[in-house]
Tab-separated table of C-alpha atoms and ligand atoms in Angstrom:
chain	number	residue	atom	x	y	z
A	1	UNK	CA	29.138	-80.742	158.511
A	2	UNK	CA	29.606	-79.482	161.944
A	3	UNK	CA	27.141	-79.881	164.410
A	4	UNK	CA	25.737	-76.698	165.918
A	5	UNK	CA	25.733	-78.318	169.331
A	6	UNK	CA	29.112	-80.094	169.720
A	7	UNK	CA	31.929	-80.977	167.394
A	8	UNK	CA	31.359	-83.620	165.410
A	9	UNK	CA	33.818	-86.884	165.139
A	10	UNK	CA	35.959	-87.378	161.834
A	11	UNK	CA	33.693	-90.365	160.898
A	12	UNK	CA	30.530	-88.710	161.746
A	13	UNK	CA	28.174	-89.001	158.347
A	14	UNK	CA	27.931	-85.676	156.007
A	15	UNK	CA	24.870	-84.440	156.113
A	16	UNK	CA	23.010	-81.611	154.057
A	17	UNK	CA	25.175	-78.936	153.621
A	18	UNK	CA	22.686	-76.499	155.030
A	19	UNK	CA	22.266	-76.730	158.689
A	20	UNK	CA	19.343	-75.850	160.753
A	21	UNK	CA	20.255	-73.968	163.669
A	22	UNK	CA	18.850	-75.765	166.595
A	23	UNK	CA	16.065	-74.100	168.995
A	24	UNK	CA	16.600	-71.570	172.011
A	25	UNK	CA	15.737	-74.659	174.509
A	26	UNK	CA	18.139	-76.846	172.805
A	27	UNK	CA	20.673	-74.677	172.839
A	28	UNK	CA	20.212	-73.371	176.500
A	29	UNK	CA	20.436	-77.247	177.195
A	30	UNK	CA	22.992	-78.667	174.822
A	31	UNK	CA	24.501	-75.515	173.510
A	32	UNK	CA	28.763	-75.907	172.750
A	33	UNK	CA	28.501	-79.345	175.047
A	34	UNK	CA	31.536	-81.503	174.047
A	35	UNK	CA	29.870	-84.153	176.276
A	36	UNK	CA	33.412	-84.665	177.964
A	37	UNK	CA	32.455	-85.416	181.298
A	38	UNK	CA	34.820	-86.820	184.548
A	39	UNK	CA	32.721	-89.757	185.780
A	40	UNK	CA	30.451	-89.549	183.279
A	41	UNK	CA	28.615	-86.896	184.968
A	42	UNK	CA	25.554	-85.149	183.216
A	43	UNK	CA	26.138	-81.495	184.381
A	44	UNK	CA	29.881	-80.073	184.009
A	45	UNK	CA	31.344	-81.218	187.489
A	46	UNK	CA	32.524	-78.285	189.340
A	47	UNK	CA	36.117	-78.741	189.197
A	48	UNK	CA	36.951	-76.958	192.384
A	49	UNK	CA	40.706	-76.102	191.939
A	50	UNK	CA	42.962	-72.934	192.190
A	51	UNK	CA	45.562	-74.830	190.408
A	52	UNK	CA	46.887	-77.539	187.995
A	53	UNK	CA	49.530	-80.421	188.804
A	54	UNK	CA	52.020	-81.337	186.215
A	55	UNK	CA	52.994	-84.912	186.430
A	56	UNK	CA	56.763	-84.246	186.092
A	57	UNK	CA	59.607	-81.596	184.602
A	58	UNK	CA	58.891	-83.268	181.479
A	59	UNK	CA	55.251	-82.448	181.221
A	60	UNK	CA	55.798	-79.027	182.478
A	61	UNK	CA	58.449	-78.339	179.614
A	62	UNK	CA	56.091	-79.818	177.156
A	63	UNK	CA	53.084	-78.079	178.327
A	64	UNK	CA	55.258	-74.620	177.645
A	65	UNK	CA	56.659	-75.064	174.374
A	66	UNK	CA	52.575	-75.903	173.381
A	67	UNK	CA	51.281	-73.299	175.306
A	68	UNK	CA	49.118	-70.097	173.307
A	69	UNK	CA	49.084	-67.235	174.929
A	70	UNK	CA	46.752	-68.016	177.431
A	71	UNK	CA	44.503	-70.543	175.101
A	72	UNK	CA	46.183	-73.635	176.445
A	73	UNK	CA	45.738	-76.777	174.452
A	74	UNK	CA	44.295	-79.791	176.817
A	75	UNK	CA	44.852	-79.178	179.853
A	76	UNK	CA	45.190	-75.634	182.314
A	77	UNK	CA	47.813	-73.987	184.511
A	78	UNK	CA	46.723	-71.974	186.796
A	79	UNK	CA	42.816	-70.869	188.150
A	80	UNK	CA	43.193	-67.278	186.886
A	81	UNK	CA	44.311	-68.938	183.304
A	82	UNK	CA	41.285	-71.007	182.816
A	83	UNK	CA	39.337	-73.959	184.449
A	84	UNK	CA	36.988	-76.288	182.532
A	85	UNK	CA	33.473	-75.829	184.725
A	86	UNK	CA	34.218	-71.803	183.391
A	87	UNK	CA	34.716	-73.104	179.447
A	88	UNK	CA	31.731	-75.029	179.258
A	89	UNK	CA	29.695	-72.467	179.945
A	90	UNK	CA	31.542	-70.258	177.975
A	91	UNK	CA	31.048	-72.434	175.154
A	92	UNK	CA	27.245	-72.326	175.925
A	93	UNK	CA	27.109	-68.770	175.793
A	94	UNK	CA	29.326	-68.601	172.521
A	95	UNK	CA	26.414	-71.108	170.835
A	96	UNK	CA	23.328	-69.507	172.213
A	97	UNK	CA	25.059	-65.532	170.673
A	98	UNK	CA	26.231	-67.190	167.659
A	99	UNK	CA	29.914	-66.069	168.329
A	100	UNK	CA	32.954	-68.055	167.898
A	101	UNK	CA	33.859	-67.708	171.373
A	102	UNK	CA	33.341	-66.163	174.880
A	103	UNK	CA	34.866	-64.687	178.211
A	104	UNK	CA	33.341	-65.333	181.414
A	105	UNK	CA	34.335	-62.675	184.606
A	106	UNK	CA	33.215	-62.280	187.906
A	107	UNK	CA	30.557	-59.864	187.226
A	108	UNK	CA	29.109	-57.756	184.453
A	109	UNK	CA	31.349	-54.631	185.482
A	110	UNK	CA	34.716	-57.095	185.251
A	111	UNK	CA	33.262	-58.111	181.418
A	112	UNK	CA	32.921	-54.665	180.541
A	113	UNK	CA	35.512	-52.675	182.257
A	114	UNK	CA	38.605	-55.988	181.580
A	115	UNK	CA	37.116	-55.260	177.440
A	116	UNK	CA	37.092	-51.385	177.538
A	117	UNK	CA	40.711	-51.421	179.584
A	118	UNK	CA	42.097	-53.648	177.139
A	119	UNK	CA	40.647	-53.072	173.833
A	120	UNK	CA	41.289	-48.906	173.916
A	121	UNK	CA	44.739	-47.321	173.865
A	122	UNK	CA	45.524	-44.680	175.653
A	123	UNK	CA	44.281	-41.333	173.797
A	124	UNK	CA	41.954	-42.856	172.036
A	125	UNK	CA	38.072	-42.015	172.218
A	126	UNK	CA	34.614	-43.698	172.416
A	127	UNK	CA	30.993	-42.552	171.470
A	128	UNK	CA	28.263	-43.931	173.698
A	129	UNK	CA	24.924	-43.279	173.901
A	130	UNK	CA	23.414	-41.622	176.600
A	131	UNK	CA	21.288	-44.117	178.344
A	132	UNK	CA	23.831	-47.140	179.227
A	133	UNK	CA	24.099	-48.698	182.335
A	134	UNK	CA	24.847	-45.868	185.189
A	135	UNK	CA	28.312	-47.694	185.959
A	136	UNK	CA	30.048	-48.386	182.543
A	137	UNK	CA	29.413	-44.538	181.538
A	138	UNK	CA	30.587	-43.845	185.490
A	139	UNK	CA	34.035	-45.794	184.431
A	140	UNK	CA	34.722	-44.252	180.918
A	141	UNK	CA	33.721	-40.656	182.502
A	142	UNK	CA	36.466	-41.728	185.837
A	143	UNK	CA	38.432	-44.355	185.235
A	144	UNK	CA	39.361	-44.166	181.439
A	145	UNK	CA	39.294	-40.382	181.545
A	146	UNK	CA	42.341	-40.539	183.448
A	147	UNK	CA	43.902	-43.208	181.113
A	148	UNK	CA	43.338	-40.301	178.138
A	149	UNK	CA	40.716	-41.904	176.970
A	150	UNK	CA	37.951	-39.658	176.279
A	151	UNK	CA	34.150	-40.624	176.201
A	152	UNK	CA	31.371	-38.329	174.059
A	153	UNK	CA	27.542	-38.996	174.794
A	154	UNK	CA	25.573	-39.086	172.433
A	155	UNK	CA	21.090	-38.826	172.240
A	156	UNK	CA	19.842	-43.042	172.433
A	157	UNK	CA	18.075	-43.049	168.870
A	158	UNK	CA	20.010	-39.798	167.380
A	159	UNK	CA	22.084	-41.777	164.524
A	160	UNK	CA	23.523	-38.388	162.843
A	161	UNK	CA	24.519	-37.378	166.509
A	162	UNK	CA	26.262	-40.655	166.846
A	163	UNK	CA	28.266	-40.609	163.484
A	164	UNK	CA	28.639	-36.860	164.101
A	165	UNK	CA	30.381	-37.768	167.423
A	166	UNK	CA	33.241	-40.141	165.906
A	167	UNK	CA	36.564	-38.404	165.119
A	168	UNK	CA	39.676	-39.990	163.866
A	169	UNK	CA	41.032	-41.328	167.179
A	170	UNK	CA	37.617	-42.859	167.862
A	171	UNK	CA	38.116	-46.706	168.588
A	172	UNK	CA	34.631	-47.845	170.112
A	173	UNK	CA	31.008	-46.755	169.830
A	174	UNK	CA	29.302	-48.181	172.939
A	175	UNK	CA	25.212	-49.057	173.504
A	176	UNK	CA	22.991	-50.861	175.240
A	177	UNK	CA	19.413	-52.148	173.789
A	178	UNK	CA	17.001	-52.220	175.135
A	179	UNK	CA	17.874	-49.613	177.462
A	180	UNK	CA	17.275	-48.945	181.202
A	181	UNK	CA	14.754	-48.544	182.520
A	182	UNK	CA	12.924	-47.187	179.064
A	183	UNK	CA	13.808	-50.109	176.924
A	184	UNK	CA	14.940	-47.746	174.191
A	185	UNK	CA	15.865	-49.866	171.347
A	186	UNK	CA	18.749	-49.386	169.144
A	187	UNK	CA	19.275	-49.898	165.611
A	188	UNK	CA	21.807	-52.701	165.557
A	189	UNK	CA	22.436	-52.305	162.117
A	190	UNK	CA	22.394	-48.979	161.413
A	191	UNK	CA	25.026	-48.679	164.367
A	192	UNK	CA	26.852	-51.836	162.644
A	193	UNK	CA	26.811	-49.880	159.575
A	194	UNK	CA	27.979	-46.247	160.769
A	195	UNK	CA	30.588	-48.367	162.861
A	196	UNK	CA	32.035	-50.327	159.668
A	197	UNK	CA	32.155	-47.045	157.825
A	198	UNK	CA	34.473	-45.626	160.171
A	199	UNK	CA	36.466	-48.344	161.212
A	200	UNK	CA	35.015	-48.363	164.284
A	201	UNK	CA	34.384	-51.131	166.849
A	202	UNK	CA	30.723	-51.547	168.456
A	203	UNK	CA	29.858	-53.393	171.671
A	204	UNK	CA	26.257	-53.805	172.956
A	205	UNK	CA	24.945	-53.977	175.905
A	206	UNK	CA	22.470	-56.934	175.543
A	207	UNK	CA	21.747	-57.512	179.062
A	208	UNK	CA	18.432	-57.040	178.821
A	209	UNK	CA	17.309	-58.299	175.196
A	210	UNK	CA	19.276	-61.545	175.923
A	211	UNK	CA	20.197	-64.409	173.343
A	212	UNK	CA	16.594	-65.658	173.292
A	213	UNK	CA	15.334	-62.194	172.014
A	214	UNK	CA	18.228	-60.779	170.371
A	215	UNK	CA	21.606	-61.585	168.700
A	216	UNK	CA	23.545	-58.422	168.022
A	217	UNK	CA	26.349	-60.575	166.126
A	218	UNK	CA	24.107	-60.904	163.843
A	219	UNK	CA	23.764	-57.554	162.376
A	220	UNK	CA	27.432	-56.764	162.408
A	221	UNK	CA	28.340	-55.845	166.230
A	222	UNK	CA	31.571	-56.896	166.752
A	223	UNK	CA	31.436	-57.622	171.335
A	224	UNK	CA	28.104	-58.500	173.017
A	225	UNK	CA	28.248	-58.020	176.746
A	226	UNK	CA	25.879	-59.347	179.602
A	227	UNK	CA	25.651	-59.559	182.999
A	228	UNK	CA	24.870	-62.418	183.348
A	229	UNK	CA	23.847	-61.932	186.857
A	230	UNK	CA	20.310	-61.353	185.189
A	231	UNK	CA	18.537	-63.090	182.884
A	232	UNK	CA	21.503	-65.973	182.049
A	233	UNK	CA	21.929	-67.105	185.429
A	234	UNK	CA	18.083	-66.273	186.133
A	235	UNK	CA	17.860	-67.054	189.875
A	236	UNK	CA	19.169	-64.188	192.118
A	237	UNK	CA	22.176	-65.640	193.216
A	238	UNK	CA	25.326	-65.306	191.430
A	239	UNK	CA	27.082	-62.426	189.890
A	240	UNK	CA	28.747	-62.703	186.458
A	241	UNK	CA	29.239	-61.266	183.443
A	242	UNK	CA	30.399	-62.285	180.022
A	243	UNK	CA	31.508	-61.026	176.350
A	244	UNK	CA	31.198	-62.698	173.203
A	245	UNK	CA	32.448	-62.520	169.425
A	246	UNK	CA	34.696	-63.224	167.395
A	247	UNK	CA	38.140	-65.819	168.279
A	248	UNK	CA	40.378	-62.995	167.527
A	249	UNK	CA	38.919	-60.527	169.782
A	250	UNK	CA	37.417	-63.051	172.195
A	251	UNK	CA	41.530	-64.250	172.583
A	252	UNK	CA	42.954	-60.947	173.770
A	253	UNK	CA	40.201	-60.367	176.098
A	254	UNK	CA	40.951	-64.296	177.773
A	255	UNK	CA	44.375	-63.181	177.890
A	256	UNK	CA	43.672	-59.604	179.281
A	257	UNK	CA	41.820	-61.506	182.054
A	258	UNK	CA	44.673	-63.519	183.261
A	259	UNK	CA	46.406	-60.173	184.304
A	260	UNK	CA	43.402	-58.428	185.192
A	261	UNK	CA	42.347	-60.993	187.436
A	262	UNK	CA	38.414	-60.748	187.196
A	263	UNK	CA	37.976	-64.450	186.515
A	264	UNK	CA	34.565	-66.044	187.739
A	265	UNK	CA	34.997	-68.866	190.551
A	266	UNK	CA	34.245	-72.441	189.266
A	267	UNK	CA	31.327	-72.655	191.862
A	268	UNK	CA	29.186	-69.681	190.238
A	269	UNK	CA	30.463	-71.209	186.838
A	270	UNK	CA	28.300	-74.056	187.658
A	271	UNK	CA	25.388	-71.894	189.158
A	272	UNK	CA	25.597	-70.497	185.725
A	273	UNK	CA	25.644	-73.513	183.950
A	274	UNK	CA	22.530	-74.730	185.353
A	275	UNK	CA	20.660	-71.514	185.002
A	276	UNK	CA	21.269	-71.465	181.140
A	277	UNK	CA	19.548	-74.912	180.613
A	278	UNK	CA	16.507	-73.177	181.482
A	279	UNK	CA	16.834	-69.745	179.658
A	280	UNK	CA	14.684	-70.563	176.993
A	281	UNK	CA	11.759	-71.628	179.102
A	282	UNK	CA	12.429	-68.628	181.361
A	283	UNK	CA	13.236	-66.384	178.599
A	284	UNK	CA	10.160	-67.035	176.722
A	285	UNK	CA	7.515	-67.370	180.075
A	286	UNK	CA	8.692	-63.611	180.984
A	287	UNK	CA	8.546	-62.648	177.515
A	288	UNK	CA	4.852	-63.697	177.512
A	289	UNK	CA	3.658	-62.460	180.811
A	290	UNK	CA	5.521	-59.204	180.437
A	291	UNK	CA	3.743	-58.511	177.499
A	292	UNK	CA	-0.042	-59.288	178.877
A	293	UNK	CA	1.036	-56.789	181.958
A	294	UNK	CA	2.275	-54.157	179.434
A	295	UNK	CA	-1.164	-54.452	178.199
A	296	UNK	CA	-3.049	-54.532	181.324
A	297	UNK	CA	-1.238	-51.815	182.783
A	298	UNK	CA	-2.165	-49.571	179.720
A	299	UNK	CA	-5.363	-50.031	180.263
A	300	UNK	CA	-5.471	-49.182	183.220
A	301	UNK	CA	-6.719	-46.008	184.344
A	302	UNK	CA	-4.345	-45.654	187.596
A	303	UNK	CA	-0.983	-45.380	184.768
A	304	UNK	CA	-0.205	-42.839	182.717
A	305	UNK	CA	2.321	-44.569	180.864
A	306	UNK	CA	3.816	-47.832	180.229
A	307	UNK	CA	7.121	-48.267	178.506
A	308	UNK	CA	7.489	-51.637	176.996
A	309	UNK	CA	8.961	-52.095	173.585
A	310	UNK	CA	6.440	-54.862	172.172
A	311	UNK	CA	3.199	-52.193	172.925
A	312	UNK	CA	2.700	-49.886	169.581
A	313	UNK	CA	2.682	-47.007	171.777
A	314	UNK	CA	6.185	-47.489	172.751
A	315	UNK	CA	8.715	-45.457	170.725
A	316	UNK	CA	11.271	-47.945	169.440
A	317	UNK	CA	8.141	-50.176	168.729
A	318	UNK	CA	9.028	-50.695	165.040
A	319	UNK	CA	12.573	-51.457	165.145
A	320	UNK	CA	12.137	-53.537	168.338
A	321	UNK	CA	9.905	-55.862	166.373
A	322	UNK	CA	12.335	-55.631	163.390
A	323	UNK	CA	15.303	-57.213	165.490
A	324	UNK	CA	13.878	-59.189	168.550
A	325	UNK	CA	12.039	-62.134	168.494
A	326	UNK	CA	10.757	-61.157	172.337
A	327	UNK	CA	10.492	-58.467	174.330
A	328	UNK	CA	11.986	-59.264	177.243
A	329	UNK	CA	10.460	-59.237	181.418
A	330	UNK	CA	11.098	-55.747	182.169
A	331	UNK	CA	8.091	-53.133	182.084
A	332	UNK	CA	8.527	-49.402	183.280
A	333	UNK	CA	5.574	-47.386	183.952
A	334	UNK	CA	4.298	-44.190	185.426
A	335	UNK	CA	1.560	-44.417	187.763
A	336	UNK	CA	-0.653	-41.472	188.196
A	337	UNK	CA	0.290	-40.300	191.669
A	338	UNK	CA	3.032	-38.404	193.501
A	339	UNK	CA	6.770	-39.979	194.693
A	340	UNK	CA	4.721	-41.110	197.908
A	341	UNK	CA	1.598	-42.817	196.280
A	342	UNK	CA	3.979	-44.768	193.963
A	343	UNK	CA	5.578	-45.836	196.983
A	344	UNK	CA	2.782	-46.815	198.620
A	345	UNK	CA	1.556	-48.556	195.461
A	346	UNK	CA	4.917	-50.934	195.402
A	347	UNK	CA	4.506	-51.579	199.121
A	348	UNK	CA	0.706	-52.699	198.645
A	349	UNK	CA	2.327	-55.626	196.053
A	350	UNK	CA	2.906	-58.913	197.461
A	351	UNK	CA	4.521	-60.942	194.756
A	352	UNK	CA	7.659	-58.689	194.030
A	353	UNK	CA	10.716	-58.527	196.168
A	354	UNK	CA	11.477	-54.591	196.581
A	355	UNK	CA	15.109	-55.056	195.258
A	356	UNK	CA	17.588	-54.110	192.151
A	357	UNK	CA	18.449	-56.655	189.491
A	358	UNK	CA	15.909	-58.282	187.138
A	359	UNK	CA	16.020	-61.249	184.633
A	360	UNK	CA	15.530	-63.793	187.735
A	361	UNK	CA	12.623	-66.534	188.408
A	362	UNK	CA	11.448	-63.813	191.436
A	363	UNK	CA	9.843	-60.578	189.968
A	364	UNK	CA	11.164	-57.799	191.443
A	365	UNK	CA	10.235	-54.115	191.458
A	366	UNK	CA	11.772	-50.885	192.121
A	367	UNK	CA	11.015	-46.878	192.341
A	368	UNK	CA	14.197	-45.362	190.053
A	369	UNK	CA	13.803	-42.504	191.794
A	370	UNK	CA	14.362	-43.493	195.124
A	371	UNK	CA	16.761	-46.885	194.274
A	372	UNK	CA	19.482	-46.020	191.641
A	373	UNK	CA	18.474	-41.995	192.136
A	374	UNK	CA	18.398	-41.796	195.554
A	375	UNK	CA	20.658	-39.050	196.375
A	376	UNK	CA	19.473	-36.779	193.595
A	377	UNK	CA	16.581	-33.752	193.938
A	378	UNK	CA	13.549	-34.011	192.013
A	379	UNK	CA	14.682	-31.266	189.647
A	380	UNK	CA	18.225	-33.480	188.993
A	381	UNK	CA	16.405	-36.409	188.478
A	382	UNK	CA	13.686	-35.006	185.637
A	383	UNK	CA	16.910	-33.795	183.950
A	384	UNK	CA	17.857	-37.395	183.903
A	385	UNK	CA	14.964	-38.096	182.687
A	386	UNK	CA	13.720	-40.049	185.792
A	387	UNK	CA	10.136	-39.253	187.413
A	388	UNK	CA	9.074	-40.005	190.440
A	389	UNK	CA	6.301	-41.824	189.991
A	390	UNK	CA	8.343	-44.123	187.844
A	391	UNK	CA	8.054	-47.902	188.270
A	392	UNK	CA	10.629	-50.696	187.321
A	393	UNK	CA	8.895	-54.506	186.956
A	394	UNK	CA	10.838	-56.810	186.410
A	395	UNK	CA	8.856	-60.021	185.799
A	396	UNK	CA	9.730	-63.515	187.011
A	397	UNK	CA	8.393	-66.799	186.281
A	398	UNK	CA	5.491	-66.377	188.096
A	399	UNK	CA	1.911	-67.022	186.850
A	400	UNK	CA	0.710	-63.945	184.970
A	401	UNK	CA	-2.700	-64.693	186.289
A	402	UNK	CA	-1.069	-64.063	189.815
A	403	UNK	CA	1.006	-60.959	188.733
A	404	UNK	CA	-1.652	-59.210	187.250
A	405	UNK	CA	-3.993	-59.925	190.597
A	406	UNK	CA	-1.808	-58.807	192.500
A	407	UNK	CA	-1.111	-55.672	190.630
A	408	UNK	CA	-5.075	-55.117	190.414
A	409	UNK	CA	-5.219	-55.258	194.267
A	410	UNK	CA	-1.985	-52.423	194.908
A	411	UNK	CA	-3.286	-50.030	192.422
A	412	UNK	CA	-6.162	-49.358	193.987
A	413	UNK	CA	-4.596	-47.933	196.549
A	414	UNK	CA	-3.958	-45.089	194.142
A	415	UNK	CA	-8.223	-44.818	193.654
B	501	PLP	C1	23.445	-55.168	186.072
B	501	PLP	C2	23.936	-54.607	184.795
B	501	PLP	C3	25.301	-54.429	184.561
B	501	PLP	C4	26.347	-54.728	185.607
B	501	PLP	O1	26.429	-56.086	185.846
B	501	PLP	P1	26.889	-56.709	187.267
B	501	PLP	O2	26.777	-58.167	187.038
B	501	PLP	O3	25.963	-56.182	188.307
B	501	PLP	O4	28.294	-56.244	187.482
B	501	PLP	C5	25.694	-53.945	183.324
B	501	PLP	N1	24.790	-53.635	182.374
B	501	PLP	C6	23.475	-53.785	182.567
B	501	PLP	C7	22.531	-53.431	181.483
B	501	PLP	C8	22.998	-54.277	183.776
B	501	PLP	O5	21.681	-54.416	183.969
């Protein structure tokens, strides 16, 4: 057999002919590690290089009749092409999704816009649901609008809606679970299910339920995006993004990337790299403390709500339980006080960076009203759905202990 980890040597013994997938934290450690290394380094060097000598005509001529499209065999061309420091980790990410392969861009917005771009012909059409990230429905409502591509919204949770919405040019139905900053949940398979019907391709979102919690490939979607500016690189400071599945639509993408140009520099590569040997751990701390401040916070008589999709009172509750094995480090909740008390709440905090962003080892926190809504009235932003006295936590690595004191202490400012 094939090890899950790295590929296994010709003379390697067979063993049982069921395999054992390894666990999250050998897989954010080992995960598609060929254990190829220059100087017999431990990390992947960072192979700092914008290009790739040939050693004469001869190699050059050889390296071009062998060449793929793009997928060179052994060796690279040119930085845009490909550079080793950015396959290992997309090998990593390719093991920890469960997908045969995976595409690593500068940012989350180059992963998704370089897929949508390429993947959709011109006068084609997409169904996406209505609470994906703020940008990609920006870009299919701008950008691929004036390609011909149109772009229906459909209700987060409304499944008839979303079959409803496909028509016969319809190439892509597009989602995001869980959701910002509600943590709606969708039903992977039932969108898997509507999207096989129809012919349809589906690409998730899975930022924020990340490999630990959540693999999407596994109930039938066909691209899994991140940014992996959150919870994959997990410390604040790199931006990246990456999409996984299958070889045959991973391929394109690579190629689609060489002329696009939103490759990932080999330095953040390795930033990366190092990050995902700890997602696990990371994955699973936030995971735990999220969950105890969910359940502190709705306690609480200062909050009115909390939205977090491992509490019962949450409204994707059941199918959030039925497809993750976490619940990720985000919680959103309304505090019971105007646009200015909730302010005055987040300023009392002293653990939390006022900032954007989540999935990092520093918890962060944010008003949606005043950060992503800014510019909006209060009447524009209840029609989006966003109160003012709405508050985005996005828990770190801290000591839940500590987050949870500290919390105690800035709500009673509220009192
Ligand atoms: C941040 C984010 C993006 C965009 O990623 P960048 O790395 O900032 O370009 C896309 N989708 C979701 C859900 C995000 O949170």
């Amino acid at each position: 057999m094939t090890s899950n980890l790295t590929t296994a040597n010709p003379g390697d013994p067979v063993e049982d002919s069921t395999p054992t997938l390894p666990g999250m934290n050998t897989l954010s450690v080992h995960g598609g590690d060929n254990r190829q290394r220059a100087h017999q380094a431990i990390p992947m060097p960072i192979i700092q290089t914008a290009t790739y000598a040939f050693a004469d005509t001869a190699d050059l001529i050889n390296f071009m009749q062998h060449k793929t499209g793009g997928g060179l065999v052994g060796r690279e061309e040119y930085g845009r092409y490909g550079n080793p420091t950015i396959q290992s980790v997309e090998r990593k990410v390719a093991a920890l999704e469960g997908a045969d392969d995976a595409v690593l861009f500068s940012s989350g917005m180059a992963a998704i816009t370089s897929l949508l771009l390429s993947a959709i012909p011109t006068g084609k059409h997409i169904v996406m649901t209505n609470d994906c990230y703020r940008r990609t429905r920006q870009f299919c409502e701008t950008f691929l609008k004036r390609l011909g591509i149109e772009t229906s919204i459909v209700a987060c949770g409304d499944y008839e809606a979303l079959e409803a919405a496909i028509q016969p040019s319809t190439r892509f139905i597009v989602s995001e679970s869980p959701t910002n900053p509600y943590l709606r949940i969708a039903d992977l398979e039932r969108i898997a299910d509507i999207a096989i019907r129809h012919k349809v391709r589906t690409l998730i979102d899975s930022t924020f339920g990340t490999p630990v919690n959540q693999r999407p490939l596994d109930y039938g979607i066909d691209y899994i995006v991140h940014s992996a500016t959150k919870y994959l690189g997990g410390h604040h400071d790199l931006l990246a993004g990456v999409v996984a599945g299958r070889k045959d639509r991973i391929a394109p993408l690579r190629d689609a990337r060489g002329v696009l140009g939103g490759i990932i520099d080999p330095q953040s590569a390795y930033l990366l790299e190092r990050g995902l040997k700890t997602l696990g751990l990371r994955v699973s701390q936030q995971n735990a403390t999220a969950m105890q401040v969910a359940q502190y916070l709705e306690a609480h008589p200062a909050i009115e709500r909390v939205w977090y999709p491992g509490l019962p009172s949450h409204p994707d509750h059941a199918i959030a339980v039925q497809q993750m094995s976490g619940f990720g480090g985000v919680v959103s909740f309304e505090v019971r006080g105007t646009l200015e008390q909730t302010s005055r709440f987040i300023d009392a905090l002293e653990i939390p960076y006022i900032a954007p962003s989540l999935g990092g080892v520093d918890s962060l926190i944010e008003q949606p009203a005043l950060m992503s809504f800014f510019e909006k009235t209060t009447d524009e932003r209840l029609e989006l759905g966003i109160k003012e006295n709405l508050v985005r936590f996005a828990i770190g690595v801290e000591d839940a202990s500590d987050i949870i004191a500290d919390l105690e202490q800035a709500l009673r400012v509220l009192a």
